[in-house]
Amino acid sequence: MKKQYVMGNGAIALGALSAGVNLVSGYPGTPSSEIIETISKTPHENVYLEWSVNEKVAMEVAAAASYSGARSMVTMKQMGLNVAGDPLMSMAYVGVKGGLVVVSADDPGPISSQTEQDTRRYASFARIPVFDPSSPEEAFEMVQDAFEYSEKYATPVLFRPTTRVCHAYASVTTKEEFSGRAVEGFVKDSSKWVIFPRLSFANHAKMEERNVRIAEDFSGYRFNTCEGSGSKAVITSGISYAYAKEYLKKHSDVRLIKLGTPYPFPERFVLESLEGVSEVLSFEELSPFLEENVLQLIGKYHLNLTVHGKLDGSVPHSGENSADSAAKIIGAFLGASDEATGIDVSDMPKLPARPPVLCAGCPHRASFYAVKKAMGKQKSYFCGDIGCYTLGNAKPLDMVDTCLCMGAGITMAQGFDHIDGEGTCFAFVGDSTFFASGITGVVNAVYNEADMVLCVLDNSTTAMTGHQPHPGTGRNMMGDIVEKVSIEKILEGIGLKKIITVDPLDLDASVAAVKECVALPGVKAIIFKSPCIAITKPKGKMKIDDKCIGCKKCIREIGCPALIMVDGKVTIDESLCTGCGLCSQICPVGAIGGACHE
Amino acid sequence: MNKDVLICGVGGQGTVLASKLIAAAAMAEGNTVHSAETIGMAQRGGPVTSHVRIGDEAYSPLIPHGNADVLIAFEPAEAVRNLGYLKKGGVVIVNSNPTKPVTESLQETGYDGRDMIDYLKKKCACVVVDGAGLCASFGSVKFLNVALLGVAYGTGRLGVSEESILKEIEARVPAKFIELNKSAFIKGREIGEGYEN
């Protein structure tokens, strides 16, 4: 056996490998991305691994593997589950053969997401089980259980860690070698694998009947636990359990009920755990899922029980819980007065804000700046998308008017165009997002005769989530060098008449490209092509000479973190500068040079 | 043994290596260790923290406020931002060189870190380190993380042995940088040892 210190996502990966997983697919998204990366770095045999172009595709690839008897896992962040919602909902009716575990990592806070949606709701919506680990150690064990339950009940199962479990590190002990299980292969049976209304009708009834059995099964599940005693109880799940447990080290006169399987709700277990309890606090993140289920139990069994939680204002509706909020909320529930162990920092001086910014030398900054220069005061719509380049919204660039969801920049630019024929409509999309969900939007634009300028910010990687490869990079997760899918050829194929590929770090050429496209009717595209600074060597360092008149135009116009003021002078922070040279093209007196290829 | 060590700074300063070294060294000495890192959008120039929790009594991956034994801060304002995590009687190791956010260059408020250091000195025991000066002889601020780790070790509050940390440096750092990192650690340690409270 081998002891490994891994991130929660690594623990999920090793758990899946321990369960003999045969196929893992997914799309990167914080906080889920390291699951597939860990599998790729861990020596194994007979496991097929891929970054799919999006979550829907990943789910469907895994569906076929599971129908063939292979153990399969799909990974994504919570909003990815919306993209994969279509195959998931139908698969819930059809069922599976080989265990299929769908990992959807929730992000309370939200820390790196657009929504605070709750995957447990997806489970009850799709009528399939969900597992909710409270630590990396538990995630390692639980994901193996998830495969067992999936096969036992022939259903896909959801597995939903949250950010703090995904990104926490702990030790797990694993086998030395991993190999995928033997796979039986697909057995044709159109009465089973082809979804038709009649099949859905029959299976819907079976699912509901089965869920009652699963709830009973879960009532004896090893990670549903009740600790302590007393007439007050805290019911919790996931990372909130860890926070509650941390606080309750100091208090023993309370029950701590943890649900590792929130759906189907393990009714008998919860009823037994609440026996003799008069007041319960539901301490959970995102939505009041456990709380509503307990309220339902009270109605169903006429229990004399007071429930506190999100619905009575005891627990906030939004944001994440923490060890500190646990102390405050559970402390208030117990009427405890705990002595402060820390330093009083209520008189803290004002701290500098540090909003995330585009890195020094990021080619996206140059692309945005070129469009901004070319358009000047002309009426324009700047539709953004999901990726590092969402950060183009920050001042001084201020070049993102909208951001909704993956791929929406391209389609929203069309909506603005159809409502307002005057303004120029721009869509900014990254290369990975273009492959994930941009292409259909471009087809729509051509078909429906939109006037728009598509700006593909092609930095040859999926940067925001940690530089995963995609179809345009020529590498895949099986370690193969593959044919690069050309964005330019895709656009040509869709029928765009004007496609310009330009290096965004060449400001004049980029501004000219924008002006040329704006002057033409229809759908035009500019591919701003320059690699992410994190995957290339710096070109050198820029230098500011004594011609500098201190006008600070460079700082005001592009907001590069490497341009700083030191003792009243504009200075290059050499630890950050990559020598991209954008500032030198902005300086009105030619005081910035360099990038001497050290 | 139960020890909570919080490491904080700005994305890109190398806090993660420092936390990995402490965690691995503590584990090699037979302790249970948990840790947590900031990952994602905040890494792009935002505030980052690494929480390292040594011992069997840690359940939350993040250190509760008022619980950290040591706060290792790579930047003065970040030290203040995270001071609430320190327990009474804990010690702060802080690099005095400020990292100015982009917003500061756009609309100057005169942030230079000095107010922060004054505040820290008023509030708790702290070892103020001129990181740039300390790293000058190594030719790169990239050694700041290991140097500050050395300072923390030197104060005697880290709870892991020098031998274990040096071993982990050997295991985790690219071969050509091992000796420089070891020297940075030792130079930091000497500063930490000079600290009296």
Short mmCIF file of N, CA, C and O in Angstrom, two decimals, chain A residues 5 7 30 34 111-112 137 164 167-171 239 242-243 245-246 249 323-324 340-357 359 388 390-391 395-396 463-465 552 555-556 559-561 563-566 575, chain B residues 10 20 23 27 31 33-42 44-47 53 57-67 75 77-78 80-88 99-103 105-106 108 111 115-116 119 122-124 141-142:
data_model
loop_
_atom_site.label_atom_id
_atom_site.label_comp_id
_atom_site.label_asym_id
_atom_site.label_seq_id
_atom_site.Cartn_x
_atom_site.Cartn_y
_atom_site.Cartn_z
N TYR A 5 -0.14 12.13 -0.08
CA TYR A 5 -0.72 13.39 0.41
C TYR A 5 -1.29 14.11 -0.79
O TYR A 5 -0.55 14.54 -1.68
N MET A 7 -4.63 16.46 -2.81
CA MET A 7 -5.76 17.37 -2.78
C MET A 7 -7.06 16.54 -2.82
O MET A 7 -7.04 15.40 -3.30
N THR A 30 -13.00 25.14 -12.32
CA THR A 30 -12.65 25.24 -10.91
C THR A 30 -13.94 25.08 -10.10
O THR A 30 -14.92 25.75 -10.44
N GLU A 34 -8.63 19.24 -11.17
CA GLU A 34 -7.48 18.39 -10.82
C GLU A 34 -7.83 16.90 -10.75
O GLU A 34 -6.93 16.08 -10.57
N ILE A 111 -16.68 31.27 -5.21
CA ILE A 111 -15.29 31.71 -5.26
C ILE A 111 -14.83 31.88 -6.71
O ILE A 111 -14.17 32.86 -7.04
N SER A 112 -15.15 30.94 -7.56
CA SER A 112 -14.73 31.03 -8.97
C SER A 112 -15.87 30.66 -9.91
O SER A 112 -15.66 29.95 -10.88
N GLU A 137 -10.36 12.54 2.72
CA GLU A 137 -10.27 11.12 3.11
C GLU A 137 -11.60 10.41 2.83
O GLU A 137 -11.64 9.30 2.31
N ARG A 164 -14.01 23.61 -0.88
CA ARG A 164 -13.10 23.42 0.27
C ARG A 164 -12.70 21.96 0.47
O ARG A 164 -11.71 21.68 1.13
N HIS A 167 -10.13 21.36 -2.69
CA HIS A 167 -8.83 22.01 -2.58
C HIS A 167 -8.14 21.79 -1.24
O HIS A 167 -7.12 22.40 -0.97
N ALA A 168 -8.72 20.95 -0.38
CA ALA A 168 -8.06 20.61 0.88
C ALA A 168 -7.11 19.44 0.61
O ALA A 168 -7.38 18.61 -0.26
N TYR A 169 -6.02 19.39 1.35
CA TYR A 169 -5.06 18.29 1.20
C TYR A 169 -5.12 17.36 2.41
O TYR A 169 -5.26 17.82 3.54
N ALA A 170 -5.00 16.07 2.16
CA ALA A 170 -4.95 15.09 3.25
C ALA A 170 -4.25 13.83 2.72
O ALA A 170 -3.97 13.72 1.53
N SER A 171 -3.99 12.90 3.62
CA SER A 171 -3.31 11.66 3.22
C SER A 171 -4.33 10.56 2.96
O SER A 171 -5.26 10.39 3.73
N ILE A 239 -18.59 19.84 3.72
CA ILE A 239 -17.56 20.57 4.47
C ILE A 239 -18.14 21.25 5.71
O ILE A 239 -17.43 21.46 6.70
N ALA A 242 -17.36 19.43 8.75
CA ALA A 242 -16.00 19.63 9.28
C ALA A 242 -15.94 20.88 10.15
O ALA A 242 -15.31 20.88 11.21
N TYR A 243 -16.61 21.94 9.71
CA TYR A 243 -16.62 23.18 10.49
C TYR A 243 -17.37 22.97 11.81
O TYR A 243 -16.94 23.44 12.86
N LYS A 245 -17.90 20.16 13.39
CA LYS A 245 -17.12 19.24 14.22
C LYS A 245 -15.98 20.00 14.91
O LYS A 245 -15.69 19.78 16.09
N GLU A 246 -15.33 20.89 14.17
CA GLU A 246 -14.24 21.69 14.73
C GLU A 246 -14.75 22.50 15.92
O GLU A 246 -14.11 22.53 16.97
N LYS A 249 -15.82 20.41 19.18
CA LYS A 249 -14.77 19.82 20.02
C LYS A 249 -14.96 20.30 21.45
O LYS A 249 -14.67 19.60 22.40
N ALA A 323 -15.23 27.73 9.59
CA ALA A 323 -15.08 27.36 10.99
C ALA A 323 -15.58 28.50 11.87
O ALA A 323 -16.16 28.28 12.93
N ASP A 324 -15.38 29.73 11.39
CA ASP A 324 -15.77 30.89 12.18
C ASP A 324 -17.29 31.10 12.18
O ASP A 324 -17.87 31.41 13.21
N ALA A 340 -12.79 34.68 23.23
CA ALA A 340 -12.02 34.93 22.00
C ALA A 340 -10.58 34.46 22.22
O ALA A 340 -9.97 34.74 23.24
N THR A 341 -10.05 33.71 21.23
CA THR A 341 -8.68 33.22 21.35
C THR A 341 -7.72 34.04 20.51
O THR A 341 -6.52 33.86 20.56
N GLY A 342 -8.30 34.94 19.71
CA GLY A 342 -7.47 35.70 18.78
C GLY A 342 -7.24 37.13 19.24
O GLY A 342 -7.63 37.53 20.34
N ILE A 343 -6.62 37.89 18.35
CA ILE A 343 -6.29 39.29 18.61
C ILE A 343 -7.43 40.15 18.09
O ILE A 343 -8.01 39.84 17.05
N ASP A 344 -7.75 41.21 18.79
CA ASP A 344 -8.79 42.13 18.31
C ASP A 344 -8.25 42.92 17.12
O ASP A 344 -7.29 43.67 17.25
N VAL A 345 -8.86 42.73 15.96
CA VAL A 345 -8.37 43.44 14.77
C VAL A 345 -9.44 44.40 14.23
O VAL A 345 -9.44 44.76 13.06
N SER A 346 -10.35 44.82 15.11
CA SER A 346 -11.44 45.70 14.67
C SER A 346 -10.91 47.08 14.26
O SER A 346 -11.58 47.81 13.55
N ASP A 347 -9.70 47.43 14.71
CA ASP A 347 -9.14 48.74 14.36
C ASP A 347 -8.14 48.65 13.21
O ASP A 347 -7.25 49.47 13.06
N MET A 348 -8.31 47.62 12.38
CA MET A 348 -7.40 47.37 11.25
C MET A 348 -7.34 48.57 10.29
O MET A 348 -8.37 49.15 9.98
N PRO A 349 -6.14 48.96 9.82
CA PRO A 349 -6.08 50.05 8.83
C PRO A 349 -6.71 49.62 7.51
O PRO A 349 -6.88 48.42 7.26
N LYS A 350 -7.02 50.59 6.65
CA LYS A 350 -7.63 50.27 5.36
C LYS A 350 -6.63 49.48 4.52
O LYS A 350 -5.48 49.86 4.38
N LEU A 351 -7.10 48.36 3.99
CA LEU A 351 -6.20 47.49 3.23
C LEU A 351 -6.35 47.75 1.73
O LEU A 351 -7.44 48.05 1.28
N PRO A 352 -5.25 47.63 0.98
CA PRO A 352 -5.39 47.78 -0.47
C PRO A 352 -6.24 46.64 -1.03
O PRO A 352 -6.08 45.49 -0.62
N ALA A 353 -7.15 46.97 -1.95
CA ALA A 353 -7.95 45.93 -2.60
C ALA A 353 -7.08 45.24 -3.64
O ALA A 353 -6.21 45.87 -4.24
N ARG A 354 -7.28 43.96 -3.80
CA ARG A 354 -6.51 43.23 -4.82
C ARG A 354 -7.47 42.42 -5.69
O ARG A 354 -7.53 41.20 -5.57
N PRO A 355 -8.22 43.11 -6.55
CA PRO A 355 -9.07 42.35 -7.46
C PRO A 355 -8.18 41.55 -8.41
O PRO A 355 -7.07 42.01 -8.73
N PRO A 356 -8.62 40.36 -8.83
CA PRO A 356 -7.79 39.61 -9.79
C PRO A 356 -7.66 40.41 -11.09
O PRO A 356 -8.59 41.10 -11.49
N VAL A 357 -6.50 40.36 -11.70
CA VAL A 357 -6.26 41.11 -12.94
C VAL A 357 -5.62 40.20 -13.98
O VAL A 357 -5.07 39.15 -13.65
N CYS A 359 -2.74 38.92 -16.12
CA CYS A 359 -1.31 38.88 -15.79
C CYS A 359 -0.54 39.94 -16.61
O CYS A 359 -0.97 40.32 -17.69
N CYS A 388 -10.17 33.60 -18.52
CA CYS A 388 -9.34 34.68 -17.97
C CYS A 388 -9.79 36.04 -18.48
O CYS A 388 -9.73 37.04 -17.78
N THR A 390 -12.52 37.33 -18.96
CA THR A 390 -13.60 38.05 -18.26
C THR A 390 -12.99 39.21 -17.48
O THR A 390 -13.65 40.22 -17.21
N LEU A 391 -11.70 39.05 -17.12
CA LEU A 391 -11.01 40.09 -16.36
C LEU A 391 -10.76 41.35 -17.20
O LEU A 391 -10.34 42.37 -16.66
N LYS A 395 -11.08 48.09 -14.88
CA LYS A 395 -10.50 49.35 -15.35
C LYS A 395 -8.99 49.16 -15.40
O LYS A 395 -8.45 48.40 -14.63
N PRO A 396 -8.26 49.80 -16.26
CA PRO A 396 -8.75 50.80 -17.21
C PRO A 396 -9.27 50.23 -18.53
O PRO A 396 -9.79 51.00 -19.34
N ALA A 463 -6.57 28.54 -20.06
CA ALA A 463 -5.69 29.16 -19.08
C ALA A 463 -6.27 29.23 -17.68
O ALA A 463 -5.62 28.85 -16.70
N MET A 464 -7.50 29.71 -17.56
CA MET A 464 -8.04 30.02 -16.24
C MET A 464 -8.08 28.81 -15.31
O MET A 464 -7.87 28.93 -14.11
N THR A 465 -8.35 27.65 -15.86
CA THR A 465 -8.52 26.48 -15.01
C THR A 465 -7.21 25.70 -14.81
O THR A 465 -7.21 24.64 -14.20
N LYS A 552 2.35 58.97 -17.44
CA LYS A 552 1.64 57.78 -16.95
C LYS A 552 0.58 57.25 -17.92
O LYS A 552 -0.34 56.55 -17.54
N ILE A 555 0.33 53.46 -17.82
CA ILE A 555 -0.42 52.91 -16.69
C ILE A 555 -1.91 53.13 -16.89
O ILE A 555 -2.71 52.20 -16.72
N ARG A 556 -2.28 54.34 -17.27
CA ARG A 556 -3.71 54.70 -17.40
C ARG A 556 -4.40 53.91 -18.49
O ARG A 556 -5.57 53.58 -18.39
N GLY A 559 -3.17 49.31 -17.68
CA GLY A 559 -3.26 48.70 -16.35
C GLY A 559 -2.46 47.42 -16.21
O GLY A 559 -2.94 46.46 -15.60
N CYS A 560 -1.25 47.39 -16.75
CA CYS A 560 -0.42 46.18 -16.61
C CYS A 560 0.18 46.14 -15.21
O CYS A 560 0.74 47.13 -14.74
N PRO A 561 0.10 45.00 -14.51
CA PRO A 561 0.64 44.93 -13.15
C PRO A 561 2.16 45.17 -13.09
O PRO A 561 2.68 45.47 -12.01
N LEU A 563 3.68 47.61 -14.56
CA LEU A 563 3.95 49.05 -14.61
C LEU A 563 3.55 49.64 -13.27
O LEU A 563 2.36 49.69 -12.92
N ILE A 564 4.55 50.06 -12.48
CA ILE A 564 4.24 50.56 -11.14
C ILE A 564 4.90 51.92 -10.90
O ILE A 564 5.82 52.30 -11.63
N MET A 565 4.42 52.61 -9.91
CA MET A 565 5.02 53.89 -9.53
C MET A 565 5.98 53.64 -8.37
O MET A 565 5.59 53.07 -7.35
N VAL A 566 7.23 54.03 -8.52
CA VAL A 566 8.18 53.94 -7.42
C VAL A 566 8.80 55.32 -7.23
O VAL A 566 9.40 55.86 -8.17
N SER A 575 10.18 41.58 -11.92
CA SER A 575 9.78 40.23 -11.53
C SER A 575 8.51 39.81 -12.26
O SER A 575 8.17 38.63 -12.32
N VAL B 10 0.49 37.28 -2.08
CA VAL B 10 -0.22 37.65 -3.29
C VAL B 10 0.07 36.56 -4.33
O VAL B 10 1.18 36.01 -4.34
N LYS B 20 3.78 23.35 1.22
CA LYS B 20 4.06 21.94 0.91
C LYS B 20 5.26 21.43 1.71
O LYS B 20 5.28 20.28 2.16
N ALA B 23 4.16 20.89 5.35
CA ALA B 23 3.27 19.74 5.44
C ALA B 23 4.05 18.43 5.29
O ALA B 23 3.89 17.49 6.08
N MET B 27 4.69 15.52 8.10
CA MET B 27 4.22 14.15 7.86
C MET B 27 5.35 13.15 8.00
O MET B 27 5.18 12.08 8.57
N ASN B 31 3.35 12.96 11.83
CA ASN B 31 2.14 13.69 12.21
C ASN B 31 1.03 13.53 11.16
O ASN B 31 1.31 13.29 9.99
N VAL B 33 -1.45 15.51 8.91
CA VAL B 33 -1.43 16.88 8.38
C VAL B 33 -2.60 17.11 7.44
O VAL B 33 -2.97 16.22 6.67
N HIS B 34 -3.19 18.29 7.54
CA HIS B 34 -4.18 18.74 6.57
C HIS B 34 -3.74 20.12 6.09
O HIS B 34 -3.14 20.87 6.85
N SER B 35 -4.05 20.43 4.86
CA SER B 35 -3.76 21.79 4.41
C SER B 35 -4.77 22.20 3.36
O SER B 35 -5.56 21.39 2.88
N ALA B 36 -4.76 23.48 3.02
CA ALA B 36 -5.69 24.00 2.02
C ALA B 36 -5.04 25.17 1.31
O ALA B 36 -4.30 25.94 1.91
N GLU B 37 -5.32 25.29 0.02
CA GLU B 37 -4.71 26.34 -0.80
C GLU B 37 -5.78 27.16 -1.51
O GLU B 37 -6.85 26.66 -1.80
N THR B 38 -5.44 28.41 -1.84
CA THR B 38 -6.29 29.22 -2.71
C THR B 38 -5.96 28.84 -4.15
O THR B 38 -4.81 28.89 -4.56
N ILE B 39 -6.98 28.45 -4.91
CA ILE B 39 -6.77 28.06 -6.30
C ILE B 39 -7.85 28.73 -7.13
O ILE B 39 -8.95 28.93 -6.66
N GLY B 40 -7.52 29.09 -8.37
CA GLY B 40 -8.54 29.65 -9.24
C GLY B 40 -8.30 31.12 -9.53
O GLY B 40 -7.16 31.58 -9.56
N MET B 41 -9.39 31.83 -9.74
CA MET B 41 -9.31 33.20 -10.23
C MET B 41 -8.44 34.09 -9.33
O MET B 41 -7.72 34.94 -9.81
N ALA B 42 -8.51 33.86 -8.00
CA ALA B 42 -7.78 34.72 -7.07
C ALA B 42 -6.27 34.64 -7.28
O ALA B 42 -5.52 35.52 -6.87
N ARG B 44 -4.69 35.17 -9.84
CA ARG B 44 -4.22 36.21 -10.76
C ARG B 44 -4.04 37.54 -10.00
O ARG B 44 -4.84 38.45 -10.14
N GLY B 45 -3.02 37.60 -9.17
CA GLY B 45 -2.71 38.86 -8.48
C GLY B 45 -3.56 39.13 -7.25
O GLY B 45 -3.45 40.19 -6.66
N GLY B 46 -4.41 38.20 -6.89
CA GLY B 46 -5.27 38.38 -5.72
C GLY B 46 -4.60 37.88 -4.46
O GLY B 46 -3.52 37.29 -4.51
N PRO B 47 -5.23 38.10 -3.29
CA PRO B 47 -4.66 37.59 -2.04
C PRO B 47 -4.77 36.07 -2.00
O PRO B 47 -5.78 35.52 -2.40
N ARG B 53 -2.37 22.55 8.85
CA ARG B 53 -2.83 22.12 10.17
C ARG B 53 -2.17 20.79 10.52
O ARG B 53 -2.37 19.79 9.86
N GLU B 57 -6.39 16.76 15.81
CA GLU B 57 -7.59 17.46 16.26
C GLU B 57 -8.12 18.46 15.24
O GLU B 57 -8.99 19.25 15.55
N ALA B 58 -7.54 18.46 14.04
CA ALA B 58 -7.97 19.43 13.03
C ALA B 58 -9.05 18.82 12.16
O ALA B 58 -8.83 17.80 11.51
N TYR B 59 -10.21 19.42 12.11
CA TYR B 59 -11.30 18.93 11.26
C TYR B 59 -11.52 19.87 10.08
O TYR B 59 -11.63 19.44 8.94
N SER B 60 -11.60 21.17 10.37
CA SER B 60 -11.77 22.15 9.29
C SER B 60 -10.47 22.25 8.50
O SER B 60 -9.40 22.35 9.10
N PRO B 61 -10.54 22.22 7.16
CA PRO B 61 -9.28 22.38 6.40
C PRO B 61 -8.71 23.79 6.56
O PRO B 61 -7.51 23.98 6.43
N LEU B 62 -9.57 24.76 6.86
CA LEU B 62 -9.09 26.12 7.08
C LEU B 62 -8.94 26.34 8.58
O LEU B 62 -9.75 25.89 9.38
N ILE B 63 -7.89 27.06 8.96
CA ILE B 63 -7.64 27.36 10.37
C ILE B 63 -8.75 28.29 10.87
O ILE B 63 -9.05 29.28 10.21
N PRO B 64 -9.36 27.99 12.01
CA PRO B 64 -10.35 28.93 12.55
C PRO B 64 -9.64 30.21 13.02
O PRO B 64 -8.46 30.18 13.39
N HIS B 65 -10.36 31.32 13.01
CA HIS B 65 -9.79 32.57 13.52
C HIS B 65 -9.30 32.38 14.95
O HIS B 65 -9.89 31.64 15.72
N GLY B 66 -8.20 33.06 15.28
CA GLY B 66 -7.67 32.99 16.64
C GLY B 66 -7.01 31.66 16.96
O GLY B 66 -6.88 31.29 18.12
N ASN B 67 -6.58 30.93 15.95
CA ASN B 67 -6.02 29.61 16.18
C ASN B 67 -4.59 29.41 15.68
O ASN B 67 -3.93 28.44 16.06
N GLU B 75 3.76 39.59 2.43
CA GLU B 75 3.44 40.97 2.05
C GLU B 75 2.78 41.64 3.25
O GLU B 75 1.95 41.01 3.92
N ALA B 77 0.43 44.11 3.85
CA ALA B 77 -1.02 44.26 3.96
C ALA B 77 -1.70 42.90 4.10
O ALA B 77 -2.73 42.77 4.77
N GLU B 78 -1.11 41.88 3.48
CA GLU B 78 -1.69 40.54 3.59
C GLU B 78 -1.53 40.00 5.01
O GLU B 78 -2.38 39.24 5.49
N VAL B 80 -1.73 41.86 7.67
CA VAL B 80 -2.80 42.51 8.43
C VAL B 80 -4.15 41.88 8.07
O VAL B 80 -4.97 41.60 8.95
N ARG B 81 -4.36 41.65 6.78
CA ARG B 81 -5.63 41.06 6.33
C ARG B 81 -5.91 39.74 7.06
O ARG B 81 -7.05 39.42 7.38
N ASN B 82 -4.87 38.98 7.33
CA ASN B 82 -5.05 37.65 7.92
C ASN B 82 -4.72 37.58 9.41
O ASN B 82 -4.68 36.49 9.99
N LEU B 83 -4.49 38.74 10.02
CA LEU B 83 -4.08 38.74 11.43
C LEU B 83 -5.12 38.12 12.36
O LEU B 83 -4.78 37.56 13.41
N GLY B 84 -6.39 38.18 11.96
CA GLY B 84 -7.45 37.59 12.77
C GLY B 84 -7.28 36.10 13.00
O GLY B 84 -7.83 35.53 13.94
N TYR B 85 -6.50 35.45 12.13
CA TYR B 85 -6.29 34.01 12.29
C TYR B 85 -5.31 33.69 13.41
O TYR B 85 -5.29 32.58 13.95
N LEU B 86 -4.47 34.68 13.77
CA LEU B 86 -3.41 34.43 14.76
C LEU B 86 -4.01 34.31 16.15
O LEU B 86 -4.93 35.02 16.51
N LYS B 87 -3.46 33.39 16.94
CA LYS B 87 -3.95 33.30 18.31
C LYS B 87 -3.15 34.27 19.19
O LYS B 87 -2.04 34.69 18.82
N LYS B 88 -3.71 34.62 20.32
CA LYS B 88 -2.98 35.46 21.26
C LYS B 88 -1.69 34.75 21.62
O LYS B 88 -1.71 33.56 21.96
N THR B 99 3.69 44.66 -2.13
CA THR B 99 3.32 44.39 -3.52
C THR B 99 2.16 45.31 -3.81
O THR B 99 1.10 45.19 -3.21
N LYS B 100 2.37 46.25 -4.73
CA LYS B 100 1.32 47.24 -5.00
C LYS B 100 0.33 46.70 -6.01
O LYS B 100 0.72 46.25 -7.08
N PRO B 101 -0.95 46.74 -5.66
CA PRO B 101 -1.93 46.28 -6.64
C PRO B 101 -2.05 47.26 -7.80
O PRO B 101 -1.68 48.43 -7.67
N VAL B 102 -2.58 46.78 -8.95
CA VAL B 102 -2.71 47.63 -10.13
C VAL B 102 -3.57 48.85 -9.81
O VAL B 102 -3.29 49.96 -10.25
N THR B 103 -4.60 48.64 -9.00
CA THR B 103 -5.48 49.75 -8.65
C THR B 103 -4.69 50.88 -7.99
O THR B 103 -5.00 52.04 -8.13
N SER B 105 -1.59 51.76 -8.72
CA SER B 105 -0.89 52.54 -9.74
C SER B 105 -1.85 53.48 -10.45
O SER B 105 -1.47 54.54 -10.93
N LEU B 106 -3.13 53.07 -10.55
CA LEU B 106 -4.11 53.90 -11.27
C LEU B 106 -4.55 55.10 -10.43
O LEU B 106 -4.69 56.19 -10.92
N GLU B 108 -3.33 56.55 -6.93
CA GLU B 108 -2.39 56.37 -5.83
C GLU B 108 -2.98 56.75 -4.47
O GLU B 108 -3.51 57.83 -4.31
N TYR B 111 0.07 53.68 -0.75
CA TYR B 111 0.31 52.44 0.00
C TYR B 111 1.77 52.00 -0.15
O TYR B 111 2.24 51.78 -1.26
N ASP B 115 2.48 51.53 7.18
CA ASP B 115 1.39 51.56 8.17
C ASP B 115 1.08 50.16 8.67
O ASP B 115 0.71 49.96 9.82
N MET B 116 1.18 49.22 7.74
CA MET B 116 0.84 47.84 8.06
C MET B 116 1.83 47.27 9.08
O MET B 116 1.44 46.62 10.05
N TYR B 119 1.22 48.73 12.45
CA TYR B 119 0.04 48.12 13.07
C TYR B 119 0.38 46.74 13.65
O TYR B 119 0.02 46.42 14.78
N LYS B 122 2.27 46.82 16.82
CA LYS B 122 1.43 47.26 17.95
C LYS B 122 0.61 46.08 18.47
O LYS B 122 0.25 46.02 19.64
N LYS B 123 0.28 45.16 17.59
CA LYS B 123 -0.69 44.13 17.92
C LYS B 123 -0.12 42.82 18.42
O LYS B 123 -0.78 42.06 19.12
N CYS B 124 1.09 42.47 17.95
CA CYS B 124 1.56 41.11 18.24
C CYS B 124 3.07 41.03 18.12
O CYS B 124 3.72 41.98 17.67
N VAL B 141 14.07 37.05 -6.08
CA VAL B 141 13.08 37.03 -5.00
C VAL B 141 12.36 35.68 -4.94
O VAL B 141 11.55 35.45 -4.07
N LYS B 142 12.66 34.80 -5.89
CA LYS B 142 12.02 33.48 -5.90
C LYS B 142 12.39 32.67 -4.66
O LYS B 142 11.75 31.67 -4.34
#
